JSON list of C-alpha atoms in Angstrom, two decimals:
[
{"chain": "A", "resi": 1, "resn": "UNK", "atom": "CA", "xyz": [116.51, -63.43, -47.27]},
{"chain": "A", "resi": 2, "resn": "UNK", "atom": "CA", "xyz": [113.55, -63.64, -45.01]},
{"chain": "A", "resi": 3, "resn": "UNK", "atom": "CA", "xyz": [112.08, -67.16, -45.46]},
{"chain": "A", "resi": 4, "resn": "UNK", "atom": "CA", "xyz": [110.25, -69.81, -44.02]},
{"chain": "A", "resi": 5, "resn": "UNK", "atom": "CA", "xyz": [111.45, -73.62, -44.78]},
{"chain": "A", "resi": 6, "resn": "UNK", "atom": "CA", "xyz": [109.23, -76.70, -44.19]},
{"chain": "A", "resi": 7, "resn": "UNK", "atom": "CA", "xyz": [110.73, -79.99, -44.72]},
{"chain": "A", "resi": 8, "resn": "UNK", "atom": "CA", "xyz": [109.76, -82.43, -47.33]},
{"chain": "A", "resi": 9, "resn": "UNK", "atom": "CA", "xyz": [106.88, -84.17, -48.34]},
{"chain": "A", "resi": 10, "resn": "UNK", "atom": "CA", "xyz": [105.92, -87.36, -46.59]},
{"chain": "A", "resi": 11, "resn": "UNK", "atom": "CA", "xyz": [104.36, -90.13, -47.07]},
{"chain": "A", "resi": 12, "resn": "UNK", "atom": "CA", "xyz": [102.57, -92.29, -44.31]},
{"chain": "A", "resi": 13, "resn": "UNK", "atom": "CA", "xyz": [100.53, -95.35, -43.24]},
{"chain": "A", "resi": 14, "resn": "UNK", "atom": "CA", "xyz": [97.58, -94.65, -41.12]},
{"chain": "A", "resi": 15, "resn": "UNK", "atom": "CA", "xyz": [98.33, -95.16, -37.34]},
{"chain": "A", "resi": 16, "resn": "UNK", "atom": "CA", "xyz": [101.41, -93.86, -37.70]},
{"chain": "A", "resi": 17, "resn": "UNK", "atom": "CA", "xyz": [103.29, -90.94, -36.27]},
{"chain": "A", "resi": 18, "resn": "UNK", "atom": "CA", "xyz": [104.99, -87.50, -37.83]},
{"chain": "A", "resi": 19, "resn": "UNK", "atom": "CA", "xyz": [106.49, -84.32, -37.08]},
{"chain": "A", "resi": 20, "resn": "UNK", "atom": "CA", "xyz": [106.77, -81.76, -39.67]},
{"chain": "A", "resi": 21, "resn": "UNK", "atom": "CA", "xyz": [109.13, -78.59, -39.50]},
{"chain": "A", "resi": 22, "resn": "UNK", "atom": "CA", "xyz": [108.90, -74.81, -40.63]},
{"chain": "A", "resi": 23, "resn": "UNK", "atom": "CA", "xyz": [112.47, -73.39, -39.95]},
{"chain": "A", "resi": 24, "resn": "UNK", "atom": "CA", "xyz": [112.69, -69.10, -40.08]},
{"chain": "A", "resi": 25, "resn": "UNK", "atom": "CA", "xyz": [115.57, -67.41, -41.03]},
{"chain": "A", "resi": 26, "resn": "UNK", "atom": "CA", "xyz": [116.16, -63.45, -41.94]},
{"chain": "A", "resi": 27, "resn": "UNK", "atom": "CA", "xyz": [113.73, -62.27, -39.40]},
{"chain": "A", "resi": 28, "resn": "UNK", "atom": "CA", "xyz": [113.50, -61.70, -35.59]},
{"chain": "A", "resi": 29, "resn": "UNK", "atom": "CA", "xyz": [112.01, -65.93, -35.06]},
{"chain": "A", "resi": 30, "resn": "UNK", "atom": "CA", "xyz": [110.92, -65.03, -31.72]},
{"chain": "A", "resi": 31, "resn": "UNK", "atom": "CA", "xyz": [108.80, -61.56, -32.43]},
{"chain": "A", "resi": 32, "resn": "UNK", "atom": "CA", "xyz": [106.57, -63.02, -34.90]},
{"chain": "A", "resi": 33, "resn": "UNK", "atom": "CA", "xyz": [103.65, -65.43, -34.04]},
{"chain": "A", "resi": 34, "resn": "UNK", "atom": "CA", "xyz": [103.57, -68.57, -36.73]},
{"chain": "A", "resi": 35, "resn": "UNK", "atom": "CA", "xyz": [100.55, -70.21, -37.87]},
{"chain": "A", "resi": 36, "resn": "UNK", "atom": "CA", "xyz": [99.45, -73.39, -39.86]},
{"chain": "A", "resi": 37, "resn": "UNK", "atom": "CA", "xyz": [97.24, -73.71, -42.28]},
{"chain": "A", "resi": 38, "resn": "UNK", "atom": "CA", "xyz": [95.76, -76.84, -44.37]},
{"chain": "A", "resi": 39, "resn": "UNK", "atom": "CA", "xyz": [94.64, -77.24, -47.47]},
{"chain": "A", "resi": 40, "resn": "UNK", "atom": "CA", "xyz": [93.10, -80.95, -48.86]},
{"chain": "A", "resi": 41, "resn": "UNK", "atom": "CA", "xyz": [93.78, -81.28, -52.48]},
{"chain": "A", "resi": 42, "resn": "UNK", "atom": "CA", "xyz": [91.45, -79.46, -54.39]},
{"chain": "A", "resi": 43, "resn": "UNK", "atom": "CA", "xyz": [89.88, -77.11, -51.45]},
{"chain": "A", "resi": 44, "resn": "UNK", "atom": "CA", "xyz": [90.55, -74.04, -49.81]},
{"chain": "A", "resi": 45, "resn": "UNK", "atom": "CA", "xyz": [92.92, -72.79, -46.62]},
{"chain": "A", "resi": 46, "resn": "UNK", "atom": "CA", "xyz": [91.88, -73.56, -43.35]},
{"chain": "A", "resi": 47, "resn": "UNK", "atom": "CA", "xyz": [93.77, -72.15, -40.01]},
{"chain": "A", "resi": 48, "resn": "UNK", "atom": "CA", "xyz": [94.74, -74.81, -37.91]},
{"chain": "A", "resi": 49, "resn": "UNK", "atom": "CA", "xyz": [96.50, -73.28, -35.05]},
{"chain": "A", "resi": 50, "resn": "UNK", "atom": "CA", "xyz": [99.30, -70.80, -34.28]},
{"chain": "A", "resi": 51, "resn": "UNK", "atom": "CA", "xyz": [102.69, -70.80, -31.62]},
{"chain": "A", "resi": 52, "resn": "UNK", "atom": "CA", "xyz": [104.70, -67.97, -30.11]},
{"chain": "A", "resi": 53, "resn": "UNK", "atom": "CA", "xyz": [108.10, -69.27, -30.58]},
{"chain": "A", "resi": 54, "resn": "UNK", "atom": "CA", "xyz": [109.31, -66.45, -28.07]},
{"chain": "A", "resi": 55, "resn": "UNK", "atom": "CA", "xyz": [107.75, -68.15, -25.20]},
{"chain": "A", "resi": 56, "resn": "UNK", "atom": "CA", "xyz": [105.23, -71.12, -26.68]},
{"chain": "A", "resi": 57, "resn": "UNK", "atom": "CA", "xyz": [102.08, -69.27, -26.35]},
{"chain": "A", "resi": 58, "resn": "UNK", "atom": "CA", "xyz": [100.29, -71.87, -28.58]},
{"chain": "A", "resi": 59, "resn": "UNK", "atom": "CA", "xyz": [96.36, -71.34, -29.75]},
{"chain": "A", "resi": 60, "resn": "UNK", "atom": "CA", "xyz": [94.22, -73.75, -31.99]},
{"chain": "A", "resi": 61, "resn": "UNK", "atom": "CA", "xyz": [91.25, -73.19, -34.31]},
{"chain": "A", "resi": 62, "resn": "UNK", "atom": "CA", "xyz": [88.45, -75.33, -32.22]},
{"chain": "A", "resi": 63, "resn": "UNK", "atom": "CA", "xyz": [87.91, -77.76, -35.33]},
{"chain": "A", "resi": 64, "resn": "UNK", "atom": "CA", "xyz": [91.02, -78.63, -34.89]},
{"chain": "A", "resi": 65, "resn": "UNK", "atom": "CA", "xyz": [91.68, -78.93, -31.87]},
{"chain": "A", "resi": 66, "resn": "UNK", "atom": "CA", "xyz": [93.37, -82.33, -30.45]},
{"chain": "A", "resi": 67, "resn": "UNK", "atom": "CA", "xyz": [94.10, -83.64, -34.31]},
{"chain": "A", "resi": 68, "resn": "UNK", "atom": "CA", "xyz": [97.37, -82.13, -33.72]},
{"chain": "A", "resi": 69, "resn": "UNK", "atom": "CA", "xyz": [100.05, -80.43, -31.82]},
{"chain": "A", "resi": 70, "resn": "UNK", "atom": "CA", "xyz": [101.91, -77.28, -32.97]},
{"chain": "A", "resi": 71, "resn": "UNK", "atom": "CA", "xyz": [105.13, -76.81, -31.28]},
{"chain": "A", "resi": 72, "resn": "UNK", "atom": "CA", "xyz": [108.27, -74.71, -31.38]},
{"chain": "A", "resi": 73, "resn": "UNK", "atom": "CA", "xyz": [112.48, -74.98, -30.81]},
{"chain": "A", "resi": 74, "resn": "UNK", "atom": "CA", "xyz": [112.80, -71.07, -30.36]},
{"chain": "A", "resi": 75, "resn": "UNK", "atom": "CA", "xyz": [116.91, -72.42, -30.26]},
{"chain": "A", "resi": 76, "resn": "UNK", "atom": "CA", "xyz": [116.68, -73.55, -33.64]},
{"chain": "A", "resi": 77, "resn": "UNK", "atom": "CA", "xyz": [113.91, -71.07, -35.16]},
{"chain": "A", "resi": 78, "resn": "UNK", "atom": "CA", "xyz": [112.00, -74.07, -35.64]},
{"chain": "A", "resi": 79, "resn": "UNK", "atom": "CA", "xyz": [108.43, -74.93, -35.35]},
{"chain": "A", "resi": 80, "resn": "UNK", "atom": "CA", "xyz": [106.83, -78.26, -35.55]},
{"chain": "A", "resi": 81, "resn": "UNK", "atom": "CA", "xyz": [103.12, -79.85, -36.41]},
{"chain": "A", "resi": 82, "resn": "UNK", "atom": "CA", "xyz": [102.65, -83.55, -35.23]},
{"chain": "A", "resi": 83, "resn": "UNK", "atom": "CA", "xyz": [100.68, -86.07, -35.65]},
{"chain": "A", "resi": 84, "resn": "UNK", "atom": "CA", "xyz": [101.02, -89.52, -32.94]},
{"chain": "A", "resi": 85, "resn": "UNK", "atom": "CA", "xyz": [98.20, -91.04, -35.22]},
{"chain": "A", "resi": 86, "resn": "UNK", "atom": "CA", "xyz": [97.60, -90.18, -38.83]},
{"chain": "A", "resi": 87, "resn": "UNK", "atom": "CA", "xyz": [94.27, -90.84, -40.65]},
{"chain": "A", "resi": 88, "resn": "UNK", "atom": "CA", "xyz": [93.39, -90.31, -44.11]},
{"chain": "A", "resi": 89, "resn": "UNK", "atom": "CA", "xyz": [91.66, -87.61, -43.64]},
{"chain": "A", "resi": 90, "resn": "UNK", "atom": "CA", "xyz": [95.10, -85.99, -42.82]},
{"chain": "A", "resi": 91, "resn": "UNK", "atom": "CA", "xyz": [95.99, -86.10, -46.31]},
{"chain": "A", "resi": 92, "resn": "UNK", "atom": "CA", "xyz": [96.81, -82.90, -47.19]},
{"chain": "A", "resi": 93, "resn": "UNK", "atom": "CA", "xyz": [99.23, -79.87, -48.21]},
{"chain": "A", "resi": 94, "resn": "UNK", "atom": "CA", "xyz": [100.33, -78.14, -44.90]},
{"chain": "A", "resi": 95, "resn": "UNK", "atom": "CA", "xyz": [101.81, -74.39, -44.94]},
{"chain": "A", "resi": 96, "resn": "UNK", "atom": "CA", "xyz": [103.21, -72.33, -42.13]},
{"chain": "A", "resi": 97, "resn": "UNK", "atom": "CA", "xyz": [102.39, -68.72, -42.12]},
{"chain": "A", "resi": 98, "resn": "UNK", "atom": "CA", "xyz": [103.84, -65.20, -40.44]},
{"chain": "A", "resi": 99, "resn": "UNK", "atom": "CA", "xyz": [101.66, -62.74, -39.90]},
{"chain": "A", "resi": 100, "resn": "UNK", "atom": "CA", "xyz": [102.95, -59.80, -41.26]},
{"chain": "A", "resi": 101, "resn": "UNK", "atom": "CA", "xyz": [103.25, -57.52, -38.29]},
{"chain": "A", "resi": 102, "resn": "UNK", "atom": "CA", "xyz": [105.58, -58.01, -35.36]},
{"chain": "A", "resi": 103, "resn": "UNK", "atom": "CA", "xyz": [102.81, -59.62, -32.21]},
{"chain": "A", "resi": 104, "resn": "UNK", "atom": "CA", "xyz": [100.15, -59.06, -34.12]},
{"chain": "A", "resi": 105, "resn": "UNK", "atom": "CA", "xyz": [97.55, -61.30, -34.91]},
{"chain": "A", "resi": 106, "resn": "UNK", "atom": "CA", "xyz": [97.76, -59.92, -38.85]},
{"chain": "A", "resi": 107, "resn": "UNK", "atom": "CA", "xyz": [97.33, -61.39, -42.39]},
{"chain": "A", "resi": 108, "resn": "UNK", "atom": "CA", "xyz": [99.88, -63.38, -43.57]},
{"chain": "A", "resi": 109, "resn": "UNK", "atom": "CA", "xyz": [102.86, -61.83, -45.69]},
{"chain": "A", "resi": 110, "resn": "UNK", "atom": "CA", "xyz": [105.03, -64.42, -45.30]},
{"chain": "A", "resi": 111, "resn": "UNK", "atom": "CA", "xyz": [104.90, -68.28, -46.38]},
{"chain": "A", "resi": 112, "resn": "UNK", "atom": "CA", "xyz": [106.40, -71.55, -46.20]},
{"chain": "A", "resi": 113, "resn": "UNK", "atom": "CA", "xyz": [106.88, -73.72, -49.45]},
{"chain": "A", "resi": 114, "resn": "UNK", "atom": "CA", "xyz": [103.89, -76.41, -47.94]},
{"chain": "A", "resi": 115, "resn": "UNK", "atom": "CA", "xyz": [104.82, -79.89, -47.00]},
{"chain": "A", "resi": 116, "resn": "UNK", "atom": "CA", "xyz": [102.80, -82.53, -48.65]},
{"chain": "A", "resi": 117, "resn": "UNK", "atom": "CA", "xyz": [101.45, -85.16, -46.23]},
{"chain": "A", "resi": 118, "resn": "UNK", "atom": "CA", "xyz": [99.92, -88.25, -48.01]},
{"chain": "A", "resi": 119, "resn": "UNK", "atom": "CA", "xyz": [98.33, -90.81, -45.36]},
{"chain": "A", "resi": 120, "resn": "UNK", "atom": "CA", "xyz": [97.19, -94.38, -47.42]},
{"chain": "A", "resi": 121, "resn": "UNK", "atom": "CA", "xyz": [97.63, -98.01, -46.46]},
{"chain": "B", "resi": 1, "resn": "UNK", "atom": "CA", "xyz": [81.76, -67.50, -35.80]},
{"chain": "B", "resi": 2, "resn": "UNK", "atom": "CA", "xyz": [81.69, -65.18, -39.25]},
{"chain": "B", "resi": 3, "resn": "UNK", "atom": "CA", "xyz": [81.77, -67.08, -42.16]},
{"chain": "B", "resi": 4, "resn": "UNK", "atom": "CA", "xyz": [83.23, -66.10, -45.46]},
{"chain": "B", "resi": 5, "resn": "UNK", "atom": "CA", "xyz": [81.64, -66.48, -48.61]},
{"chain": "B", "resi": 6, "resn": "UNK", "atom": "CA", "xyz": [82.76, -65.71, -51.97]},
{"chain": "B", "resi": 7, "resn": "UNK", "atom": "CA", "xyz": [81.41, -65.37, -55.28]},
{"chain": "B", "resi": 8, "resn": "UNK", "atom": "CA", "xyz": [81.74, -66.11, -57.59]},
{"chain": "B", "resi": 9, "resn": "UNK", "atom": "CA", "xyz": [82.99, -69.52, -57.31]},
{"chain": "B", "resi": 10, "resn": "UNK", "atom": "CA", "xyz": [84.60, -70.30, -60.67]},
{"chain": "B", "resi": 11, "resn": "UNK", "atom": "CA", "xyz": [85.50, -66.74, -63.13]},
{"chain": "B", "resi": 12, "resn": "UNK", "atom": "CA", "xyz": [85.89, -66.65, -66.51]},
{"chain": "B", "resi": 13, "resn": "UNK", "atom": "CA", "xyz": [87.53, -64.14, -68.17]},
{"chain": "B", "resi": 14, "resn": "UNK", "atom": "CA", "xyz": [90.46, -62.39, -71.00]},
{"chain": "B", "resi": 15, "resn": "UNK", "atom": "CA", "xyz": [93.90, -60.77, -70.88]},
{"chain": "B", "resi": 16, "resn": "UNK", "atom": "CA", "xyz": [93.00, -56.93, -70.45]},
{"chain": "B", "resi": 17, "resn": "UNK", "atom": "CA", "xyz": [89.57, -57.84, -68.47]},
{"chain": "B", "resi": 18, "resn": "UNK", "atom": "CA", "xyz": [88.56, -56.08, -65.36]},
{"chain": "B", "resi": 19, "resn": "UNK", "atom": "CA", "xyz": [87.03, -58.37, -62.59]},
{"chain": "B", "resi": 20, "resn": "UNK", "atom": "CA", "xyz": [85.54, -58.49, -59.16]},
{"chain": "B", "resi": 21, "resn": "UNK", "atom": "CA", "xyz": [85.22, -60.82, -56.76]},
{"chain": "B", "resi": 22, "resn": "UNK", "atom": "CA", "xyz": [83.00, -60.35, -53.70]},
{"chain": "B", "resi": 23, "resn": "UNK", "atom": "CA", "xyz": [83.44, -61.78, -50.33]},
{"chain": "B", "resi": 24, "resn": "UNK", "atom": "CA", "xyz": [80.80, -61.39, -47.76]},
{"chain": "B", "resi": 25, "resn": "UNK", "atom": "CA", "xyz": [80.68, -61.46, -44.34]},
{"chain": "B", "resi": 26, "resn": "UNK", "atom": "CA", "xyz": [77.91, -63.81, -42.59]},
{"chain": "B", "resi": 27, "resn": "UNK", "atom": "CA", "xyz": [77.57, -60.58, -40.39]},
{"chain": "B", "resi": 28, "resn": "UNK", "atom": "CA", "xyz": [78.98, -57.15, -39.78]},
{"chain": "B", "resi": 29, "resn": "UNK", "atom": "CA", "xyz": [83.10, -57.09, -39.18]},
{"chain": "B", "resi": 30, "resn": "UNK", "atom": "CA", "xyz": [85.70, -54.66, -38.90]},
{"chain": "B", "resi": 31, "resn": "UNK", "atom": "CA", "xyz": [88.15, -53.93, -42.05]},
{"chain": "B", "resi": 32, "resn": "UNK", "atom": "CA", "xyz": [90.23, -56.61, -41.26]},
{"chain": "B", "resi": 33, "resn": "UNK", "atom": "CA", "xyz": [90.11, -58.36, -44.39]},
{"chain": "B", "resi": 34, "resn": "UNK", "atom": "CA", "xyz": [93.23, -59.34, -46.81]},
{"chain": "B", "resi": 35, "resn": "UNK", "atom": "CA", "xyz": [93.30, -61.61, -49.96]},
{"chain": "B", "resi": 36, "resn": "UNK", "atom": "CA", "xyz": [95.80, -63.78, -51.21]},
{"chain": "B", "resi": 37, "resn": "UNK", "atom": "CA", "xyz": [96.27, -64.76, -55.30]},
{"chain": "B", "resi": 38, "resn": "UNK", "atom": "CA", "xyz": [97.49, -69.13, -54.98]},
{"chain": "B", "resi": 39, "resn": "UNK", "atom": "CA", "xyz": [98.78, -69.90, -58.67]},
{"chain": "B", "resi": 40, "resn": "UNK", "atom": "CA", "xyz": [98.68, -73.97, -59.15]},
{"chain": "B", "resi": 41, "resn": "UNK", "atom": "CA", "xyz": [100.91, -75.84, -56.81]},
{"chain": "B", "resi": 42, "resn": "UNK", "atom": "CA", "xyz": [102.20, -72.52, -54.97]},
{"chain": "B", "resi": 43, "resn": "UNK", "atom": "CA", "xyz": [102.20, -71.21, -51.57]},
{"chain": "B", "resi": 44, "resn": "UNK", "atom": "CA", "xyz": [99.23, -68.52, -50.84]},
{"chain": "B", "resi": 45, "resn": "UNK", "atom": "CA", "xyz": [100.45, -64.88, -51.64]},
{"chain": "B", "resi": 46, "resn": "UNK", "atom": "CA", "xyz": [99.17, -61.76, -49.94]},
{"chain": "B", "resi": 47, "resn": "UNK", "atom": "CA", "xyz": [97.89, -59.21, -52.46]},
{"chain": "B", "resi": 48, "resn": "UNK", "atom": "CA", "xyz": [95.83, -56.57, -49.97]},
{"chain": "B", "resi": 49, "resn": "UNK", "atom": "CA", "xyz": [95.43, -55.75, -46.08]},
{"chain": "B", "resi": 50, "resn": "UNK", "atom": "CA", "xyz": [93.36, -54.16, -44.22]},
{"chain": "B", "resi": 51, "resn": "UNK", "atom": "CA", "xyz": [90.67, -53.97, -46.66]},
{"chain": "B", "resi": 52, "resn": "UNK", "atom": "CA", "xyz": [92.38, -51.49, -49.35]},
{"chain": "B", "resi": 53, "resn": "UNK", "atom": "CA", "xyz": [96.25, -51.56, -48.26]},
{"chain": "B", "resi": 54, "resn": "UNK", "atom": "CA", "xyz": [98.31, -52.68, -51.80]},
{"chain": "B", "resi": 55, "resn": "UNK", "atom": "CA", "xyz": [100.96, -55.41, -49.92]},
{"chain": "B", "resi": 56, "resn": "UNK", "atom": "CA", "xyz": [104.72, -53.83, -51.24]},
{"chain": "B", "resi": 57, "resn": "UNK", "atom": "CA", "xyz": [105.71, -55.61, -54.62]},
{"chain": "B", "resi": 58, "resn": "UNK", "atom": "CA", "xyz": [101.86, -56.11, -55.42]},
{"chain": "B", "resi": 59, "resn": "UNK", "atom": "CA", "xyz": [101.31, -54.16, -58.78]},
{"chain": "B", "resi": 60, "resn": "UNK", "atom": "CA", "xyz": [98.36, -51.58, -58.77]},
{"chain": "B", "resi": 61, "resn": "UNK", "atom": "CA", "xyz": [96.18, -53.08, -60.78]},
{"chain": "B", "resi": 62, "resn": "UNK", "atom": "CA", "xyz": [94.82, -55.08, -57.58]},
{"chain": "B", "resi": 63, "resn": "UNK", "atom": "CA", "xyz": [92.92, -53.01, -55.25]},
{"chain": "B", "resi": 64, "resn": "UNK", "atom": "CA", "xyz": [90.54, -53.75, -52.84]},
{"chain": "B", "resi": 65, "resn": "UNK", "atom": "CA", "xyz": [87.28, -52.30, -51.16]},
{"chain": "B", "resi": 66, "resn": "UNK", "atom": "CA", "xyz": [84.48, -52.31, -48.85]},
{"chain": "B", "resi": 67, "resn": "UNK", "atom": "CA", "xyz": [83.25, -52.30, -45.16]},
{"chain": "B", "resi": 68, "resn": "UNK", "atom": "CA", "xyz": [80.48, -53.96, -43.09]},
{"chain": "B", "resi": 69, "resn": "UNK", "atom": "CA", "xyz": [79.40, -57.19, -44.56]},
{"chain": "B", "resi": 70, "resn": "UNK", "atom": "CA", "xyz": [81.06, -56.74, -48.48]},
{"chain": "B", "resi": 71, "resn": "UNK", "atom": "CA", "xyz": [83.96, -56.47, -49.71]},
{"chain": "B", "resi": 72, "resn": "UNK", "atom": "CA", "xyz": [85.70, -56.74, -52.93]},
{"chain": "B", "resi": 73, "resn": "UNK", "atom": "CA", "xyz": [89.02, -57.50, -55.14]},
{"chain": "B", "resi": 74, "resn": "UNK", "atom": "CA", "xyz": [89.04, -56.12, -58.11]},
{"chain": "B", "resi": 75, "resn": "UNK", "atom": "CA", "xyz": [91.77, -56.28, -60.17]},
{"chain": "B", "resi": 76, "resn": "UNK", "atom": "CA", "xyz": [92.13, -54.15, -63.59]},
{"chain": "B", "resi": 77, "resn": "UNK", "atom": "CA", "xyz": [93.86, -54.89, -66.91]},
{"chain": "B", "resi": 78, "resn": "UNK", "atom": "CA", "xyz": [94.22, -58.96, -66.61]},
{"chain": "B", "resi": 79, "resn": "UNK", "atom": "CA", "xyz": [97.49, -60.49, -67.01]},
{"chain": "B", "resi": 80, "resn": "UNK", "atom": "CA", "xyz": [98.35, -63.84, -67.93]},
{"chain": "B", "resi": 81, "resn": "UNK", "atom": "CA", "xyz": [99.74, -64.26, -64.21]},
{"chain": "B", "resi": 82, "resn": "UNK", "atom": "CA", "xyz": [96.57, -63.38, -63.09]},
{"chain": "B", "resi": 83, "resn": "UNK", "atom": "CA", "xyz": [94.54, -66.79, -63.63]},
{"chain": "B", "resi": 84, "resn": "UNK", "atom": "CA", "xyz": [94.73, -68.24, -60.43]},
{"chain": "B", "resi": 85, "resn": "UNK", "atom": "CA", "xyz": [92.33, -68.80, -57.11]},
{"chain": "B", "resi": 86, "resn": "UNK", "atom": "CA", "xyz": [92.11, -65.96, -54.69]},
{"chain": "B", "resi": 87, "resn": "UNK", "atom": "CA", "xyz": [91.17, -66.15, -50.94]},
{"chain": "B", "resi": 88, "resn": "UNK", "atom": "CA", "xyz": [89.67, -63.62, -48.80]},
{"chain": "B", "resi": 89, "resn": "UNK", "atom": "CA", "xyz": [90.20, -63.85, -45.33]},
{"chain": "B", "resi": 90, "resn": "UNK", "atom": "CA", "xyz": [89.02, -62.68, -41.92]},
{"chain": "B", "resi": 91, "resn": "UNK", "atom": "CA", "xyz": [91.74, -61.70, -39.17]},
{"chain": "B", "resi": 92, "resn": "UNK", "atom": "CA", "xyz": [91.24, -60.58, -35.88]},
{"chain": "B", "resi": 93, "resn": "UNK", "atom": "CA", "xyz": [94.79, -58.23, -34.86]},
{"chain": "B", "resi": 94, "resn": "UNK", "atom": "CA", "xyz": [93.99, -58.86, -31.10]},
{"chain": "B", "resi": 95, "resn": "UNK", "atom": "CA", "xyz": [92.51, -62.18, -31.04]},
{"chain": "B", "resi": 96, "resn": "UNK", "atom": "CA", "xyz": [94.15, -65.48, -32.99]},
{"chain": "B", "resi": 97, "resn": "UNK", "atom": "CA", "xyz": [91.42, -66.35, -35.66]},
{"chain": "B", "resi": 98, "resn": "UNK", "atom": "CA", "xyz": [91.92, -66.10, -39.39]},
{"chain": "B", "resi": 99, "resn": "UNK", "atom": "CA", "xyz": [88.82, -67.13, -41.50]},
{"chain": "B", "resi": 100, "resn": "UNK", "atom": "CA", "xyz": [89.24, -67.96, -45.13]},
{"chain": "B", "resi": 101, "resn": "UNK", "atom": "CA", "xyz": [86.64, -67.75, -47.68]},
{"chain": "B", "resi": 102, "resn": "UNK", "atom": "CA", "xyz": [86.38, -70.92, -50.30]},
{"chain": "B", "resi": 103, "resn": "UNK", "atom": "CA", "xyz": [88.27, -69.37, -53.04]},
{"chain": "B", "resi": 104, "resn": "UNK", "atom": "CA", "xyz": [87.61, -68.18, -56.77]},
{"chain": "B", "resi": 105, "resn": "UNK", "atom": "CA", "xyz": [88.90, -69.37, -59.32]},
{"chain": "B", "resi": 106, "resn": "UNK", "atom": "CA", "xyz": [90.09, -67.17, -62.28]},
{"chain": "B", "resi": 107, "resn": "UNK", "atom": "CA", "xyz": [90.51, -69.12, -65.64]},
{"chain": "B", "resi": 108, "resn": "UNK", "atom": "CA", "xyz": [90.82, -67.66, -68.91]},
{"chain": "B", "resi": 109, "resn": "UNK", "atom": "CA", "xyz": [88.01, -67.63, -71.59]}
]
């Protein structure tokens, strides 16, 4: 099956550090750009960045810019969103995304689950 | 930027309805526009591309329209799988930027 796989939900004190995982399977890993995208509890989708796991191209939305780093293990068909120092305001579900055409900065046909991240002393 | 703006925010409505929900454009854009259907506690789900293209395994009561600054879902014959929130979004194929609208929520009457 073509999928995408993010790893569980996590829970976090503020300061501290985390490194969440969307693993591909099914599909050519390396063709296809992958994107993340937020979503605070209760709101809408916002696009945070997206990495070329073929050769780590990696672009960010300006608002988010510097919050976090998107990353990629092309080995493993693996790619990462960290965090070195949560906030609060990180609290929030977190999907990756494929676009749906191969290079192509397209809509988004395939998702990941969503990882929960829940940042509070 | 363009930003997205849907209405209308909240959408009340039966089994067997026919809705719309407009999205528009903060200016002029290309046809680049897809929408997504998010039941509660699910991943997103891509319904339309391009404007008008029907996603494979999307039933065809969902279609979509427009051009310029409006565009719309409409989706015929409501089904109980139906109530939901639906996105529009904004894509650019040759440049990474993906714009969502604030969502609207379907709920039944």
């Amino acid at each position: 099956d073509v999928q995408l796989v993010q790893s569980g939900a996590e829970v976090k004190k503020p300061g501290e550090s985390l490194k969440i995982s969307c693993k591909g399977s099914g599909y050519s890993f390396t063709s296809y750009w992958i994107a993340w995208v937020r979503q605070v509890p209760g709101k809408g989708l916002e696009w945070m960045g997206v990495i070329h796991p073929g050769d780590s191209d990696t672009r960010y939305n300006p608002s988010f810019q510097g919050q976090a780093t998107i990353s990629a293990d092309k080995s493993i068909s693996t790619a990462y969103l960290q965090w070195s120092s949560l906030k609060a305001s990180d609290t929030a579900m977190y999907y990756c995304a494929r676009p749906r055409v191969v290079g192509v900065y397209d809509a988004f046909d395939l998702w990941g689950q969503g990882t929960m991240v829940t940042v509070s002393s | 930027d363009i930003q997205m703006t849907q209405s209308p925010s909240t959408l009340s409505a039966s089994v067997g309805d026919r809705v719309t929900i407009t999205c528009r454009a903060s200016q002029s854009m290309s046809t680049w526009l897809a929408w997504y259907q998010q039941r509660s506690g699910k991943a997103p789900k891509l319904l339309i591309y391009q404007t008008s293209s029907l996603e494979s395994g999307v039933p065809s009561r969902f279609s979509g329209s427009g051009s310029g600054t409006e565009f719309t879902l409409t989706i015929s014959n409501l089904q109980p799988d139906d109530f939901a929130t639906y996105y529009c979004q904004r894509y650019k194929s040759y440049s990474p930027e993906w714009t969502f609208g604030q969502g609207t929520k379907v709920e039944i009457k």
